[in-house]
Coordinates of C-alpha atoms in Angstrom, one line a residue:
M1 CA -231.2 7.7 -80.1
S2 CA -234.9 7.4 -82.4
T3 CA -234.7 9.2 -85.9
I4 CA -237.0 11.5 -84.4
R5 CA -234.2 13.4 -82.8
R6 CA -231.6 12.5 -84.9
T7 CA -233.3 14.5 -87.7
R8 CA -234.3 17.6 -84.9
R9 CA -230.5 17.6 -84.3
A10 CA -229.4 17.4 -87.6
A11 CA -231.6 20.1 -88.5
V12 CA -229.9 22.8 -85.1
L13 CA -226.2 21.6 -86.3
G14 CA -226.9 22.0 -90.3
T15 CA -226.0 25.6 -90.5
L16 CA -222.8 25.1 -87.9
A17 CA -221.8 21.9 -90.0
A18 CA -222.1 23.8 -93.6
L19 CA -219.7 26.5 -91.8
A20 CA -217.0 23.8 -90.6
L21 CA -217.0 22.4 -94.0
G22 CA -216.9 25.7 -96.0
A23 CA -212.9 25.0 -95.7
T24 CA -212.6 21.8 -97.3
A25 CA -215.8 21.0 -99.6
C26 CA -215.3 23.7 -101.9
G27 CA -215.7 22.5 -105.4
S28 CA -215.1 18.6 -104.4
S29 CA -217.7 15.4 -104.0
G30 CA -218.2 12.5 -101.8
G31 CA -218.6 8.8 -102.2
N32 CA -222.1 8.0 -104.1
P33 CA -222.0 3.6 -105.6
L34 CA -225.8 4.2 -106.9
D35 CA -224.9 2.0 -109.8
G36 CA -225.2 -0.6 -107.4
G37 CA -221.6 -1.8 -108.6
S38 CA -218.5 -1.0 -106.8
P39 CA -218.1 2.8 -106.3
S40 CA -215.2 4.4 -108.7
A41 CA -213.1 7.3 -108.4
A42 CA -214.8 9.5 -110.6
A43 CA -218.3 8.5 -108.9
G44 CA -216.8 9.9 -105.8
G45 CA -216.2 6.3 -104.2
A46 CA -214.3 5.1 -101.4
S47 CA -212.0 3.4 -104.3
G48 CA -209.8 6.3 -104.4
G49 CA -208.6 5.5 -100.9
A50 CA -205.6 3.6 -100.0
G51 CA -205.1 -0.5 -100.8
D52 CA -206.1 -2.8 -98.3
G53 CA -204.0 -3.8 -95.8
G54 CA -204.1 -1.3 -93.0
T55 CA -206.5 -1.6 -90.1
V56 CA -210.3 -0.7 -90.4
V57 CA -211.5 1.3 -87.3
V58 CA -215.7 1.0 -87.3
G59 CA -216.9 3.4 -84.7
S60 CA -220.4 3.8 -83.7
A61 CA -223.0 6.6 -81.5
N62 CA -224.1 6.2 -78.3
F63 CA -227.5 4.2 -79.3
P64 CA -228.3 0.2 -79.2
E65 CA -228.9 0.3 -82.9
N66 CA -226.1 1.6 -84.6
V67 CA -223.6 -0.7 -82.3
L68 CA -225.4 -3.3 -83.9
L69 CA -225.1 -1.7 -87.1
G70 CA -221.5 -1.4 -86.5
S71 CA -220.8 -5.5 -84.6
I72 CA -222.5 -6.5 -88.3
Y73 CA -219.5 -3.9 -90.3
S74 CA -217.1 -5.3 -87.6
Q75 CA -217.4 -9.0 -88.2
A76 CA -218.0 -8.4 -92.2
L77 CA -215.0 -7.3 -92.5
K78 CA -212.7 -9.3 -90.2
A79 CA -214.6 -12.3 -92.0
K80 CA -213.0 -11.3 -95.3
G81 CA -209.6 -11.0 -93.6
V82 CA -209.6 -6.8 -92.8
K83 CA -208.0 -5.6 -89.8
V84 CA -210.3 -4.0 -87.4
E85 CA -210.5 -1.7 -84.4
E86 CA -214.0 -1.4 -82.8
K87 CA -214.9 2.3 -81.4
F88 CA -217.9 1.5 -80.0
N89 CA -220.7 3.8 -78.3
I90 CA -218.6 7.4 -78.8
G91 CA -221.4 9.9 -78.8
S92 CA -223.5 12.0 -80.8
R93 CA -222.8 13.1 -85.0
E94 CA -221.4 15.8 -84.2
V95 CA -218.6 13.8 -82.2
L96 CA -218.5 11.2 -85.1
Y97 CA -218.4 13.6 -88.0
G98 CA -215.2 15.2 -87.2
Q99 CA -213.1 11.9 -85.9
L100 CA -214.4 10.3 -89.2
Q101 CA -212.7 13.8 -91.5
S102 CA -209.5 13.4 -89.1
G103 CA -208.8 9.6 -89.9
A104 CA -209.7 8.4 -86.0
L105 CA -212.5 6.4 -87.3
T106 CA -212.1 4.8 -90.7
V107 CA -216.7 3.1 -91.0
L108 CA -219.2 4.3 -89.3
P109 CA -223.1 3.6 -89.7
E110 CA -224.9 5.6 -91.1
Y111 CA -228.4 7.3 -92.0
N112 CA -228.5 9.2 -95.2
G113 CA -231.4 11.8 -94.7
A114 CA -230.2 12.7 -91.1
L115 CA -226.7 12.9 -92.5
L116 CA -227.8 15.3 -95.8
A117 CA -229.6 17.2 -92.7
Y118 CA -227.6 17.7 -90.6
L119 CA -225.2 19.1 -93.3
D120 CA -227.9 21.1 -96.0
A121 CA -229.8 21.7 -93.3
K122 CA -231.8 23.3 -96.4
S123 CA -232.1 20.2 -98.9
T124 CA -235.5 19.6 -99.6
A125 CA -234.2 15.7 -101.3
T126 CA -236.5 13.0 -100.0
A127 CA -235.8 9.5 -101.5
K128 CA -233.1 7.5 -101.6
D129 CA -231.4 8.2 -104.4
D130 CA -231.5 12.3 -104.9
V131 CA -231.1 12.3 -101.2
N132 CA -227.1 10.3 -101.8
A133 CA -227.1 12.4 -104.9
A134 CA -227.5 15.5 -103.2
L135 CA -224.4 14.2 -100.8
A136 CA -222.2 13.1 -102.9
K137 CA -222.0 17.1 -103.4
T138 CA -222.5 18.1 -100.4
L139 CA -220.2 15.5 -98.1
P140 CA -216.1 16.6 -98.2
A141 CA -213.6 15.3 -100.8
S142 CA -212.1 12.5 -97.7
L143 CA -215.4 11.1 -96.5
G144 CA -217.7 8.7 -99.8
I145 CA -220.8 6.7 -99.1
L146 CA -221.1 3.2 -99.7
D147 CA -224.2 1.0 -100.6
S148 CA -227.1 2.4 -99.4
S149 CA -229.2 -1.1 -97.5
P150 CA -233.0 -1.4 -98.2
A151 CA -232.8 -1.0 -94.1
E152 CA -234.5 2.1 -92.9
D153 CA -235.2 4.1 -89.1
K154 CA -237.5 5.9 -90.0
D155 CA -240.7 7.6 -89.5
S156 CA -243.8 5.3 -90.5
L157 CA -247.8 5.6 -89.7
S158 CA -248.4 2.3 -88.3
V159 CA -251.5 -0.2 -87.2
T160 CA -252.7 -3.2 -85.8
Q161 CA -253.3 -6.4 -87.9
E162 CA -257.0 -5.7 -87.2
T163 CA -257.0 -2.2 -88.1
A164 CA -255.4 -3.0 -91.5
D165 CA -257.6 -5.9 -92.3
K166 CA -260.1 -3.7 -90.9
F167 CA -260.2 -1.4 -93.2
G168 CA -257.9 -2.9 -96.0
L169 CA -255.3 -1.1 -94.8
K170 CA -251.5 -1.5 -97.1
T171 CA -250.6 2.3 -97.7
V172 CA -251.1 5.4 -96.7
A173 CA -253.3 6.6 -99.6
D174 CA -255.3 3.8 -97.9
L175 CA -256.5 5.8 -94.6
A176 CA -257.9 8.7 -97.0
A177 CA -261.3 7.4 -96.8
K178 CA -261.4 6.4 -93.0
A179 CA -258.9 8.7 -91.6
G180 CA -262.2 10.8 -90.2
E181 CA -263.1 7.7 -88.2
L182 CA -259.5 6.8 -86.8
T183 CA -257.2 8.7 -84.0
I184 CA -253.5 9.1 -84.1
G185 CA -251.1 9.1 -81.9
G186 CA -246.5 10.2 -82.2
P187 CA -244.8 12.2 -80.3
P188 CA -246.7 15.9 -79.2
E189 CA -244.7 17.7 -81.8
F190 CA -246.1 15.5 -84.6
K191 CA -249.7 17.5 -84.9
S192 CA -247.7 20.4 -85.7
R193 CA -245.0 18.9 -88.2
R194 CA -246.9 17.3 -90.2
E195 CA -250.9 17.6 -90.0
Q196 CA -250.6 19.8 -93.1
Q197 CA -248.4 17.5 -94.9
F198 CA -250.2 14.9 -94.1
K199 CA -253.6 16.8 -96.0
D200 CA -251.4 18.3 -98.7
V201 CA -249.7 15.0 -100.1
Y202 CA -252.2 12.1 -98.9
G203 CA -256.3 14.5 -98.0
L204 CA -255.7 12.4 -94.4
T205 CA -257.7 14.3 -91.9
F206 CA -257.8 12.6 -88.5
K207 CA -260.5 12.5 -86.4
E208 CA -258.2 13.3 -83.4
W209 CA -255.0 13.7 -82.4
K210 CA -253.4 12.6 -79.6
P211 CA -249.2 12.9 -78.1
T212 CA -248.8 9.4 -76.9
G213 CA -244.2 10.3 -77.2
D214 CA -242.3 6.5 -76.4
T215 CA -245.8 5.1 -75.6
T216 CA -247.6 5.0 -79.6
A217 CA -246.9 1.6 -79.8
N218 CA -248.3 0.2 -76.7
A219 CA -251.3 2.7 -77.4
L220 CA -252.2 0.9 -80.7
K221 CA -252.0 -2.2 -79.2
D222 CA -254.5 -1.6 -76.3
G223 CA -256.9 0.2 -78.4
A224 CA -255.8 3.7 -78.1
V225 CA -254.8 4.9 -80.8
Q226 CA -255.9 3.5 -84.0
V227 CA -253.1 4.8 -85.8
G228 CA -249.2 5.6 -84.6
N229 CA -246.4 6.9 -85.8
V230 CA -243.9 4.6 -85.2
F231 CA -240.3 4.5 -86.3
T232 CA -240.4 1.7 -88.6
T233 CA -237.0 -0.5 -86.6
D234 CA -239.3 -0.1 -82.9
P235 CA -238.6 -3.9 -82.0
K236 CA -242.5 -3.2 -80.7
I237 CA -243.5 -3.9 -84.3
V238 CA -242.3 -7.1 -83.9
Q239 CA -243.5 -7.6 -80.7
F240 CA -246.8 -6.1 -81.3
K241 CA -247.3 -7.3 -84.8
L242 CA -247.7 -4.2 -85.9
V243 CA -247.9 -3.3 -89.4
P244 CA -246.0 -0.1 -91.0
L245 CA -247.6 2.0 -93.7
A246 CA -246.1 2.3 -96.8
D247 CA -245.3 5.4 -97.8
P248 CA -245.6 5.7 -102.1
K249 CA -245.9 9.2 -102.0
G250 CA -242.3 9.8 -99.6
A251 CA -244.1 12.1 -96.4
F252 CA -240.8 10.8 -94.4
G253 CA -238.2 11.5 -96.0
A254 CA -235.2 8.0 -96.9
Q255 CA -233.0 7.3 -93.5
N256 CA -231.7 4.5 -95.4
V257 CA -228.7 2.7 -93.3
T258 CA -225.4 3.9 -95.4
P259 CA -221.7 3.4 -94.6
L260 CA -220.4 6.7 -94.1
V261 CA -216.4 6.1 -94.7
N262 CA -212.9 8.4 -94.9
K263 CA -211.7 7.2 -98.2
A264 CA -208.4 7.1 -97.7
A265 CA -208.8 4.4 -95.5
V266 CA -211.1 1.7 -97.2
G267 CA -209.5 -0.4 -99.6
P268 CA -211.5 -2.6 -102.1
T269 CA -211.5 -5.4 -99.9
A270 CA -213.6 -3.5 -96.7
T271 CA -216.0 -1.4 -100.2
A272 CA -216.9 -4.8 -101.1
A273 CA -217.4 -6.8 -97.8
L274 CA -219.5 -3.4 -97.0
N275 CA -221.7 -3.1 -99.4
A276 CA -222.4 -6.4 -98.9
V277 CA -224.1 -5.9 -95.9
S278 CA -225.7 -3.4 -97.7
A279 CA -227.5 -5.3 -100.0
K280 CA -228.8 -7.9 -97.0
L281 CA -229.8 -6.0 -94.8
D282 CA -233.2 -4.4 -94.8
T283 CA -235.5 -3.1 -92.7
S284 CA -237.6 -6.3 -91.2
G285 CA -235.0 -8.3 -90.9
L286 CA -233.0 -4.8 -88.4
T287 CA -236.1 -4.6 -86.3
A288 CA -236.1 -8.7 -86.2
L289 CA -232.7 -8.0 -84.7
M290 CA -233.1 -5.5 -82.9
K291 CA -235.9 -7.1 -81.1
R292 CA -233.5 -9.2 -79.9
V293 CA -231.1 -6.2 -78.3
S294 CA -233.2 -4.1 -76.7
V295 CA -236.3 -6.4 -75.7
D296 CA -234.5 -9.8 -75.4
K297 CA -231.7 -8.5 -73.6
E298 CA -229.0 -9.7 -75.9
D299 CA -225.5 -9.2 -77.5
P300 CA -225.2 -7.4 -80.3
S301 CA -222.2 -8.5 -81.2
A302 CA -223.4 -12.5 -81.0
V303 CA -226.7 -11.2 -82.4
A304 CA -224.3 -9.2 -85.5
K305 CA -222.4 -12.9 -85.9
D306 CA -226.0 -14.8 -86.4
W307 CA -227.4 -12.1 -88.4
L308 CA -223.7 -12.6 -90.8
K309 CA -223.8 -16.2 -90.5
A310 CA -227.0 -16.3 -92.1
N311 CA -226.9 -14.5 -95.1
G312 CA -223.6 -16.1 -95.5
L313 CA -221.2 -12.9 -95.1
G314 CA -220.0 -14.6 -91.4

């Protein structure tokens, strides 16, 4: 499932989620270990939960990247002696979130921006720390987030290496002088959602907008468009050697991979193991892993095992 689908669904369901949370969320805050250390009870982190020894149930949504992340979490926990049960490919966020609240699931790989949009559709937070601070105020007391990883599955404006070299492009801001010569591709709704934002934030006016949908990466490779909306962990970025441009002004909000946990069932050992994963996981690494899963059709658990071993966590 793409980030745009997660975000679109989140926006629709945000109000319903807020109503459902009303009975449990009033006056409470969730976990948010932004200081880089172990979460503390005062910060709403997971260390206020049960001690080590119980079974941790790791779940995942029903799309390949989330299954891979769930397997990474699961195997990292097992490597530290934590008892783990896996429940992957369950379904969408609205199902998973309820199971986490009930305790049927203990740990879930989440995307902080999409989770915040699900819980609070009116939130304007976009930067990672702001998103996590907002989550800390919005999550019910039973749930918490651990350390966010640098890895993000989010929108990007990407170009080919040839285009980047030709125009000296490293960031979205670098497009300002050349956008009038370039055609941009993306989902059918991309122009209506982003055209004015790009003008306001970066001063971009593109020559033409083309609805390229799921074929955007291919359109970049073939030269049908010069700039494309490609999600940052799309394996075609690696396959076609595309260059996602940096977004210094945060036009695209944070979507950091972040463990969401039921605090009563996560002890210090599990917390430390998951935070260690977050410290090592970055976008380019996750993209390479997803190429193995989605393009090379390797087993997600084997790919997860290799990554953990390579990073000293397996």
